[in-house]
XYZ file of C-alpha atoms in Angstrom:
537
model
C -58.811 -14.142 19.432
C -56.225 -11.886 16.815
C -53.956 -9.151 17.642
C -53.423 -6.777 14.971
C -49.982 -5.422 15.245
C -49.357 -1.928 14.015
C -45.351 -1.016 13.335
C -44.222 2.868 12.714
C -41.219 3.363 10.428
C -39.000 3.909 13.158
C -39.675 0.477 14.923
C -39.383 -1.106 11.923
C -36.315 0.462 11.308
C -35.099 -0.914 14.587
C -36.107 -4.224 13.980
C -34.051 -4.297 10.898
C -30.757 -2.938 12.893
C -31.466 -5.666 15.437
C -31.584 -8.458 13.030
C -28.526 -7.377 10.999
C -26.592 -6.419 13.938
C -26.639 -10.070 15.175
C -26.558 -11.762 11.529
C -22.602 -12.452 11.854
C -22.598 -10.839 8.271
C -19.555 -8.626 9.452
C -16.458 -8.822 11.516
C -16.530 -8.389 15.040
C -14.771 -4.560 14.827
C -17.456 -2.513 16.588
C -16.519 1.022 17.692
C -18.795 3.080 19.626
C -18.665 7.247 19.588
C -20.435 9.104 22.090
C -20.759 12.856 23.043
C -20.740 13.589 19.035
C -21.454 17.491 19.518
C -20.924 18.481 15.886
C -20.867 16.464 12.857
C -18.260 14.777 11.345
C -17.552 12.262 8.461
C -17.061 8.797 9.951
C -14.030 8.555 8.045
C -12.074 11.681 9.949
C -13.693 9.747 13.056
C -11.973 6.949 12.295
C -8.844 8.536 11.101
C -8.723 10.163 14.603
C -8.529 7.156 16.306
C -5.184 6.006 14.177
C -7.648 3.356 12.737
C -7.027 2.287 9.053
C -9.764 2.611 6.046
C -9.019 1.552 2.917
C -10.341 5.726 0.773
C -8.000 4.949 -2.618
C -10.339 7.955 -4.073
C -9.659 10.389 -1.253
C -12.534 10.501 -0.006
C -14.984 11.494 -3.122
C -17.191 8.426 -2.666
C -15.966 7.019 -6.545
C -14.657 4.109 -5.685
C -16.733 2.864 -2.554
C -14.478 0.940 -0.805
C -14.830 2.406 2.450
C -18.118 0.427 3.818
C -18.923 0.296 7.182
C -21.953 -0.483 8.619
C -23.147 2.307 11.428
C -25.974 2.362 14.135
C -26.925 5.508 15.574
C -27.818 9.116 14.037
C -26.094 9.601 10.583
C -27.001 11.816 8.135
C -29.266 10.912 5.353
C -27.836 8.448 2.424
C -26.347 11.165 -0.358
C -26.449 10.799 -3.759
C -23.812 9.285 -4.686
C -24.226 6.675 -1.826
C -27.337 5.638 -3.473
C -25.445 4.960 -6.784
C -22.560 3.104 -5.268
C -24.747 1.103 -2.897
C -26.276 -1.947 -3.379
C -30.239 -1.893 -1.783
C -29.137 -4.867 0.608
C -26.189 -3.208 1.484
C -28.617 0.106 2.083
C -30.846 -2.277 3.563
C -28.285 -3.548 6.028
C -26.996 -0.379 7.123
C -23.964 -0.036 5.002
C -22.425 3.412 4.040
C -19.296 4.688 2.808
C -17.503 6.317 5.165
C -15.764 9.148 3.666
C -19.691 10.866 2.608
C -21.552 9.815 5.702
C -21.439 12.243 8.819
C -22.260 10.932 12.638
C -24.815 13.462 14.022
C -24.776 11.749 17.857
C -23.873 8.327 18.838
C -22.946 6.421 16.775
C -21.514 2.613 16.316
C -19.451 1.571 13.546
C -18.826 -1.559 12.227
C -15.607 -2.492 10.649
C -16.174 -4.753 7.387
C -13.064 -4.652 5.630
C -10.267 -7.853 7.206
C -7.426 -7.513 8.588
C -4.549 -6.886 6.049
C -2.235 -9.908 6.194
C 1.006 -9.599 6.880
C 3.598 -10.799 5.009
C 5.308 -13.990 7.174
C 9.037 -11.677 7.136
C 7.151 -8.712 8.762
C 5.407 -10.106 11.792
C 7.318 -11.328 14.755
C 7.432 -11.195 18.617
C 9.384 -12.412 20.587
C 7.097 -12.102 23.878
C 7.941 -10.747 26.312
C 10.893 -7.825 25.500
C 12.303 -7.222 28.749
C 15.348 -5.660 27.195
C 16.169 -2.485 28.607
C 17.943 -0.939 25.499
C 15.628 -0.971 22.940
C 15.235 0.801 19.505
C 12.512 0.869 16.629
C 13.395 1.117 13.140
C 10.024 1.910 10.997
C 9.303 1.942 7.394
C 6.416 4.046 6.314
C 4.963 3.225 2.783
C 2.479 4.589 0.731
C 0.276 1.371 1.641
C 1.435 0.086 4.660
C 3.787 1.068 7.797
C 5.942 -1.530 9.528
C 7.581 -1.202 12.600
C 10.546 -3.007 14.206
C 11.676 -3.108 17.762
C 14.987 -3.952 18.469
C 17.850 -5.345 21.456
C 19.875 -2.444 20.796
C 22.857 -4.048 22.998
C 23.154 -7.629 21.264
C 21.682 -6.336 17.546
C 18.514 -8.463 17.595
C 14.895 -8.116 16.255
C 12.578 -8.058 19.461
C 9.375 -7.543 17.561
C 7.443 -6.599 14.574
C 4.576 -5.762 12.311
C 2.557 -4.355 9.399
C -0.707 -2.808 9.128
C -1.880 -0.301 6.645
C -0.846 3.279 6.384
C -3.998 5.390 7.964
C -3.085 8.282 5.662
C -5.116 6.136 3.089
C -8.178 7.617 4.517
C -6.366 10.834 2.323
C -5.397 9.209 -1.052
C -4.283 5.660 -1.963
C -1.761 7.457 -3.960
C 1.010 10.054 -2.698
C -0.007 12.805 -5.024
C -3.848 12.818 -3.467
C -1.813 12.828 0.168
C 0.575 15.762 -1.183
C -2.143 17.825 -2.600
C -4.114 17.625 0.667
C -1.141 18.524 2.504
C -0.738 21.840 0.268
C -4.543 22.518 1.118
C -4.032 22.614 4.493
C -4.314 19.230 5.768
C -0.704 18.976 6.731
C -0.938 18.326 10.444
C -3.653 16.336 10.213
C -1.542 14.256 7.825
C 1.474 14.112 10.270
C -0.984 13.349 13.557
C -2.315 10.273 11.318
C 0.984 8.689 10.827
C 2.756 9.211 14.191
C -0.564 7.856 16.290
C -0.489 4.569 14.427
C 3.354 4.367 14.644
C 3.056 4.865 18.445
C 0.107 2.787 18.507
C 1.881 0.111 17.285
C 4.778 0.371 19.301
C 2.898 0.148 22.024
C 1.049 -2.704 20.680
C 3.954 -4.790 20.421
C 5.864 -3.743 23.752
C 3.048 -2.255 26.133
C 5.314 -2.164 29.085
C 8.202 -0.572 26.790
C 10.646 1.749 28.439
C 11.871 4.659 26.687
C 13.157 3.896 23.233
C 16.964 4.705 22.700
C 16.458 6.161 18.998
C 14.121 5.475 16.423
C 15.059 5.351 12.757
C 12.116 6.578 10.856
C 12.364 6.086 7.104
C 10.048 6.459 3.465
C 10.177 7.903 0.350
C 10.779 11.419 0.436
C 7.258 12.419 0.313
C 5.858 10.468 3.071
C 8.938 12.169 4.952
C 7.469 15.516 4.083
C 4.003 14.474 5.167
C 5.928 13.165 8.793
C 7.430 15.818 9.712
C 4.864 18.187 8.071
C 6.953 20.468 5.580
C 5.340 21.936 3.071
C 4.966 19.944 0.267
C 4.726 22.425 -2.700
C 8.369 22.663 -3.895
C 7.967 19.030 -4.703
C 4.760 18.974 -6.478
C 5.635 21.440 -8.731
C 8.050 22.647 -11.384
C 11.107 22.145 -11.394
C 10.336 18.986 -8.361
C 13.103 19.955 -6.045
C 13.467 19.177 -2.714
C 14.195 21.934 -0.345
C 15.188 19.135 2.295
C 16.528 15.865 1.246
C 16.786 14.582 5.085
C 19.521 12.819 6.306
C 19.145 14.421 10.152
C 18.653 13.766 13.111
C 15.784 15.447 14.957
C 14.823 15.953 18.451
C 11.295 13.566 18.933
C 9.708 16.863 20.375
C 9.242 18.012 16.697
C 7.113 15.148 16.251
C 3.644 14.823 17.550
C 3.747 12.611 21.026
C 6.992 11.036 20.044
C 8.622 12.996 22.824
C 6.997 10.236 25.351
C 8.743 7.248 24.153
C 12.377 8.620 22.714
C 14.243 11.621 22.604
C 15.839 11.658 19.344
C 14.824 10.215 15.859
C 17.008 9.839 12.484
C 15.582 10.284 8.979
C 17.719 8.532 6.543
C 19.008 10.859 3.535
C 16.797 10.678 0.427
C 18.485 10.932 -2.994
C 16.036 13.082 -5.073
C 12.249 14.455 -4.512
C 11.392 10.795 -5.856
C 13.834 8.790 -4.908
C 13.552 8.360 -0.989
C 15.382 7.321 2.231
C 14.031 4.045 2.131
C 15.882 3.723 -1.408
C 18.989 4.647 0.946
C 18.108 1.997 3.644
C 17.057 -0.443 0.787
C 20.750 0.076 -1.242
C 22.792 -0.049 2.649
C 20.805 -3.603 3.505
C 21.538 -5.019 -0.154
C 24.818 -4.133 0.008
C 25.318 -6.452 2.995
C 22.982 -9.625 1.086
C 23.520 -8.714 -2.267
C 26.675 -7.186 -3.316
C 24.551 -4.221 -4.493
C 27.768 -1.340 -3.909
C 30.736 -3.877 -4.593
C 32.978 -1.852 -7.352
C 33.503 -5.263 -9.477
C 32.562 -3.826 -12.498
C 29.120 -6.092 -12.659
C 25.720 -3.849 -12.894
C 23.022 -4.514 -10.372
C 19.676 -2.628 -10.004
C 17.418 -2.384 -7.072
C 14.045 -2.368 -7.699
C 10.923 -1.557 -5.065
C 7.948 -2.058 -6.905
C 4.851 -0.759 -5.070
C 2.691 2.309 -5.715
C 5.819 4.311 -6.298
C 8.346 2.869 -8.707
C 11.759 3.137 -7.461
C 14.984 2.235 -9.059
C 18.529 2.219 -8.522
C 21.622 0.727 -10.413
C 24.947 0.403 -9.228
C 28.077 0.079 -11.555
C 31.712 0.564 -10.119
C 30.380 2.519 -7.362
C 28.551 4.958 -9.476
C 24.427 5.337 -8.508
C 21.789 6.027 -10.988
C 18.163 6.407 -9.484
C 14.952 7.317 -11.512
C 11.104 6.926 -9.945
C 8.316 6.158 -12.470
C 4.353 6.347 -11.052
C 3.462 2.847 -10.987
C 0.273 4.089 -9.026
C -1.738 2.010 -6.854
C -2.829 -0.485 -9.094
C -0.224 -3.211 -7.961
C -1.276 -2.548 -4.204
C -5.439 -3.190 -5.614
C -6.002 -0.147 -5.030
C -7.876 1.184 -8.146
C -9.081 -1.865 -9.720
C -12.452 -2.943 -9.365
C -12.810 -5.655 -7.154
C -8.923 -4.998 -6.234
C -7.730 -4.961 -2.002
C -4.830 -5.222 -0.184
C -3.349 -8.646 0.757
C -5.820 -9.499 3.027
C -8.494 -12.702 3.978
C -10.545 -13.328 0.844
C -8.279 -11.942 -1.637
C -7.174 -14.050 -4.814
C -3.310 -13.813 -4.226
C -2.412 -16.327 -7.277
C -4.195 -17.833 -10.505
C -2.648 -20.266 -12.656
C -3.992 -22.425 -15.728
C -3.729 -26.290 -14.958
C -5.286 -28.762 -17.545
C -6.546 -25.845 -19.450
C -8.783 -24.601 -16.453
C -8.081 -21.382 -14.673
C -7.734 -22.198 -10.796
C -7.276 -19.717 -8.140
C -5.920 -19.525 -4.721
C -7.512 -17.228 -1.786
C -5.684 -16.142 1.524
C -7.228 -17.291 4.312
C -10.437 -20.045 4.662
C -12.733 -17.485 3.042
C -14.317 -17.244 -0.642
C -12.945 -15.235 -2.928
C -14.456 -11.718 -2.535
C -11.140 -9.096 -3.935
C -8.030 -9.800 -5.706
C -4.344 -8.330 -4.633
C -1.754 -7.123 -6.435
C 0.008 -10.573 -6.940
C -3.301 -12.459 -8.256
C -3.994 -9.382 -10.496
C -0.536 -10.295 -12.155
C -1.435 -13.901 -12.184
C -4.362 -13.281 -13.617
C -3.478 -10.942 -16.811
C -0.777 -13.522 -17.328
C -3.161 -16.035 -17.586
C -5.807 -13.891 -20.047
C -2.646 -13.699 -22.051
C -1.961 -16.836 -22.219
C -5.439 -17.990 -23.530
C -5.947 -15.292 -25.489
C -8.504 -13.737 -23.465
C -7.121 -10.180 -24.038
C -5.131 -10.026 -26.984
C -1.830 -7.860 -27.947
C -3.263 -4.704 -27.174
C -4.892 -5.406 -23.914
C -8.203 -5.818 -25.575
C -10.613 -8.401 -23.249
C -12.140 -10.546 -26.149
C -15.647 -12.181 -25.953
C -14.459 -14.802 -28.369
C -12.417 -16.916 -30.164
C -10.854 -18.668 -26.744
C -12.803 -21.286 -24.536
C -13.703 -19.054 -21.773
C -16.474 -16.896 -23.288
C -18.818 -18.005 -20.822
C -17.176 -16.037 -18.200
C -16.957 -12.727 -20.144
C -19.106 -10.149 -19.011
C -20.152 -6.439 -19.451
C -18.558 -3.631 -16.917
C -19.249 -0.280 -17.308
C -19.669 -0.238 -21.173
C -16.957 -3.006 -21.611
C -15.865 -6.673 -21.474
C -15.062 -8.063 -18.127
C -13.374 -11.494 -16.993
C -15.398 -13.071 -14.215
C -12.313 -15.648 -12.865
C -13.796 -18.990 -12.787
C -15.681 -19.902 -9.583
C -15.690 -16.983 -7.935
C -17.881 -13.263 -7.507
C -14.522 -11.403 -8.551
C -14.024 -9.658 -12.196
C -10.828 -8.280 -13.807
C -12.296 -5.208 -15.655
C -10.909 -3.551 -18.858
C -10.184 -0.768 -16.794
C -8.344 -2.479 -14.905
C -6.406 -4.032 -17.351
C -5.787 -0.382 -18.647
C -5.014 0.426 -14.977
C -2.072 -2.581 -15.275
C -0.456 -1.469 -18.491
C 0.032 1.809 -17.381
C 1.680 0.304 -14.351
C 4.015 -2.223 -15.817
C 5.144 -0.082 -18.418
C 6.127 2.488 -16.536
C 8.407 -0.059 -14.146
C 9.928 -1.828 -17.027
C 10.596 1.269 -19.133
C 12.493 2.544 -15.800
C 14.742 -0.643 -15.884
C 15.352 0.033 -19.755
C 16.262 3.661 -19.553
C 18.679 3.477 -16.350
C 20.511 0.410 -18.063
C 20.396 2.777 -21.260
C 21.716 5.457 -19.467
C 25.151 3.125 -18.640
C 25.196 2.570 -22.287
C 25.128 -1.128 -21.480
C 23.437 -4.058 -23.315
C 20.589 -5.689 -20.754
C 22.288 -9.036 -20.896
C 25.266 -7.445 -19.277
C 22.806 -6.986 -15.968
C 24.244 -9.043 -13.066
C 21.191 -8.681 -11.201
C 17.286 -7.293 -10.634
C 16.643 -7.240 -7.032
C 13.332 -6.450 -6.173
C 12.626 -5.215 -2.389
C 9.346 -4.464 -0.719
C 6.106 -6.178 -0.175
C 4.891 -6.356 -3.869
C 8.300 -7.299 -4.907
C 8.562 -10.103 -2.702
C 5.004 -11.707 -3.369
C 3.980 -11.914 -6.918
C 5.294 -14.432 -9.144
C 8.456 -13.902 -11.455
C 6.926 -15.752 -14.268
C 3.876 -13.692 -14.861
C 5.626 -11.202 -14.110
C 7.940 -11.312 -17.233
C 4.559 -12.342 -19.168
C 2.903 -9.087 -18.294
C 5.695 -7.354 -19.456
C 6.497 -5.717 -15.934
C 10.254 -7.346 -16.017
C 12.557 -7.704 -18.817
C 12.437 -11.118 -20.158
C 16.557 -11.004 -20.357
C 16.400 -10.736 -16.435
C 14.343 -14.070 -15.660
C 16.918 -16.223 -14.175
C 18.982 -12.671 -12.558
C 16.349 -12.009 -10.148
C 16.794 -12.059 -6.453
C 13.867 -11.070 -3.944
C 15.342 -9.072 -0.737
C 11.790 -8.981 1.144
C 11.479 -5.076 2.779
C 14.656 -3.939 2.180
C 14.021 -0.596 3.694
C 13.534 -1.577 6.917
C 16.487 -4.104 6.954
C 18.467 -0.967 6.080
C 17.172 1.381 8.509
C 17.636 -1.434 11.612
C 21.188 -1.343 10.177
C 21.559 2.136 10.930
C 19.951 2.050 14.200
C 22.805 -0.510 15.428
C 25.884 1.201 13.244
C 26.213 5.462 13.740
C 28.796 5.047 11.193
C 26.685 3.961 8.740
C 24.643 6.835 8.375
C 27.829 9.277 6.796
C 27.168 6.639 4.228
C 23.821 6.638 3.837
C 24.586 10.750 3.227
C 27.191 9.789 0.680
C 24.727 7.239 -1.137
C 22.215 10.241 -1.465
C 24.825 12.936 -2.172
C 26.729 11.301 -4.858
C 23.843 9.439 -6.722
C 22.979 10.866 -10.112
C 18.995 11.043 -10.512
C 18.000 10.401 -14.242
C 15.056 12.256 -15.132
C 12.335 10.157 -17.324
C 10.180 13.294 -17.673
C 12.051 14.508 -20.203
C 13.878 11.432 -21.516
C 13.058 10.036 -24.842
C 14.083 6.993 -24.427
C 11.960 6.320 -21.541
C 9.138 7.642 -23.487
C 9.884 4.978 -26.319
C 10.177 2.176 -24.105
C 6.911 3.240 -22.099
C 4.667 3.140 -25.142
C 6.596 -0.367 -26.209
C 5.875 -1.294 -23.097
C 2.014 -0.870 -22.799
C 1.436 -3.756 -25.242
C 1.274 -7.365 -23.714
């Protein structure tokens, strides 16, 4: 006796969502939608929630690195989905976000890991039964971290990092700008205060009323928070119309008026130069000497995906902000991510082989900012890209790992799935170039020799992670700086707890931003000199 089995498209189609769904190919991040009455992109779903996705492109489906895999009625796979896509990822229910659209129910399947936090920006000290609390919060182009603090004996209670949702916009600020000029302002603003509330709640569920909040950022991602329009600094002559330095009532912010009553915004210096640049300068000025008036020059540097600088002689301030871009945060680079598990964070070059480290137990599957420097220092170094930035497919011993990316040489690093690309190596030049020839000009602009520097400081997450050494080999830090550099961790929000506890201190955050001269690289010829010295390795 046989049975002859007949299966329609749509059972097979279940049969396949039933075995990948329990494959364990994926995380265990399952969200479920319901009552879905019109469509909309599973990216603005997402967003809604306050949920991070990793959308460096903006949302034009170029760089497909918002995958999810989704159950339930979707649209039908676009074109550009079906260039990205791989057929098992097709095959396993995979789309990008930011094109797909839920039609009804829908479940979606977070594949992208946690980002990890750096060990200085996670604590808790569990449980916070203080009843004077305050938060100080530092929102980044990347990432947002939040800080809760014993207002009464000055003490860190709690905190923590996760990435900015505003991504789902623009890894960069000028994609979250421009979207903010087209209208998306409030959207913008709702994405950043749900995941700062979110998180505050996440670390202190039981929290009474906050005294004040310090909320502090560069001045655009200030603009985007309190949603003012953007266009005065995206524009000709790039002048702020409101430099900050206020204190607001939390009504004006959406929800905020739940957990506080009033919030501060540190003063910014400049339409690039930004209140965490304040915060950052206040905090190093406690660690670091950064304000002392004893003649020596220091400069404070936070390296991220904007470049800001600041350099302090006799109690005079110089700023300047060059566009590093996202390329230090992995952001544009082809197999590039955040710090998270999986992610190369360091490679080195030990008895002439190229070894690697990953964070986490995982296999290599990305590479952060740090193991992209690592990495280009270590092409250098065996003359796998040569002077120019050229990625050679001979004359060194590690030919067999070259490969062809879009029309050009690749690196495959040894051992692992995970290329540096020439565009990416492109992507890095412009990068480093632009932060060194920022340290050049402002020490120019003191008329100072760089030997006469007293100190680089380098604040934020980037800053704090990736290795001085390659760092210098790259060409992102003067070589004359090597043994002056101090790391200061995020500076910002050191700065901005300091002027939760201290009033006082915030007439001198105003003074910092009032009285510092902004030196404008636009225009500067110098800068321009150093940047294209600066592109070669």
């Amino acid at each position: 006796m046989f049975f002859i089995i007949i299966y329609n498209s749509d059972f097979l189609k279940y049969i396949r969502q039933i075995t990948h769904y329990y494959s364990g190919d994926f995380m265990s991040s399952i969200i479920k939608y319901s009552n879905i009455k019109e469509p909309i992109l599973l990216s603005e779903l997402l967003r809604q929630d306050g949920i991070p996705l990793a959308m460096p492109c903006g949302g034009k489906g170029t760089c497909g690195k918002c995958k999810v895999k989704v159950f339930g009625e979707t649209s039908e796979l676009s074109e550009v989905e079906k260039r990205v896509l791989t057929k098992y990822e097709i095959d396993a229910f995979i789309r990008l976000a930011c094109l797909t659209y839920a039609l009804g129910d829908v479940e979606i399947v977070l594949l992208a890991d946690e980002y990890i936090v750096p060990f200085f920006e996670k604590y808790k000290n569990s449980p916070i039964n203080t009843k004077r609390i305050g938060a100080a919060v530092d929102i980044g182009t990347t990432t947002i971290t939040v800080a809760i603090c014993n207002m009464t004996k000055r003490q860190l209670l709690a905190c923590d990092t996760k990435l900015n949702s505003q991504n789902t916009f623009g890894a960069d600020v000028i994609s979250r700008l421009q979207n903010a000029v087209e209208g998306k302002g409030k959207a913008l603003q709702s994405a950043v205060c749900k995941q700062i509330i979110n998180m505050l709640y996440e670390l202190n569920p039981n929290s009474a009323a906050y005294e004040q909040i310090v909320l502090t950022g560069n001045t655009a991602m200030l603009y985007l928070l309190t949603n003012k329009n953007p266009q005065c600094i995206t524009t000709a002559p790039f002048k702020a119309d409101c430099l900050f330095g206020i204190e607001l009532e939390s009504s004006s912010l959406p929800n905020f008026s739940k957990i506080c009553d009033y919030v501060y915004l540190p003063r910014c210096v400049s339409a690039f130069v930004g209140g965490d640049m304040t915060a950052a300068a206040i905090d190093c000025m406690k660690r670091f000497k950064f304000l002392n008036k004893d003649g020596k020059v220091r400069i404070l540097a936070d390296i991220g995906t904007n470049g800001e600088l600041m350099l302090s002689q006799n109690g005079k301030l110089f700023c300047c902000s060059t566009a590093a871009g996202p390329a230090f945060e992995g952001a544009s680079l082809y197999n590039g991510s955040v710090a998270k598990s999986g992610a190369i964070n360091s490679v080195s070059l030990k008895a002439g082989k190229i070894i690697h480290t990953v964070i986490g137990k995982e296999k290599a599957k990305s590479i952060c900012g740090s193991g992209v420097v690592d990495a280009i220092s270590v092409m250098i170094s065996t003359e796998i890209i040569d002077e120019t930035g050229l990625i050679l497919d001979k004359g060194h011993n590690f030919t067999a790992y070259i490969s062809e990316i879009n029309g050009a040489n690749a690196f495959n690093i040894p051992n692992t799935s995970v290329f540096i690309t020439q565009e990416d190596i492109r992507n890095i030049q412009l990068a480093k170039s632009a932060i060194y020839a920022g340290i050049i000009t402002l020490i120019d602009n003191v008329n100072i020799k760089i030997e006469k520097v007293d100190s680089l400081i380098l604040a934020g997450g980037f800053g704090s992670s990736f290795n001085i050494n390659s760092a210098i080999k790259i060409g992102l830090i003067p070589k004359a700086l090597k043994n002056k550099t101090l790391v200061a961790g995020n500076s910002a929000l050191r700065g901005s707890g300091l002027l939760l506890f201290n009033s006082k201190l915030r007439n001198f955050a105003n003074e910092i931003g009032t009285n510092a001269s902004s030196v404008t690289l636009s225009t500067n010829a110098k800068f321009f000199e150093e940047y294209i010295n600066g592109m070669a390795f």
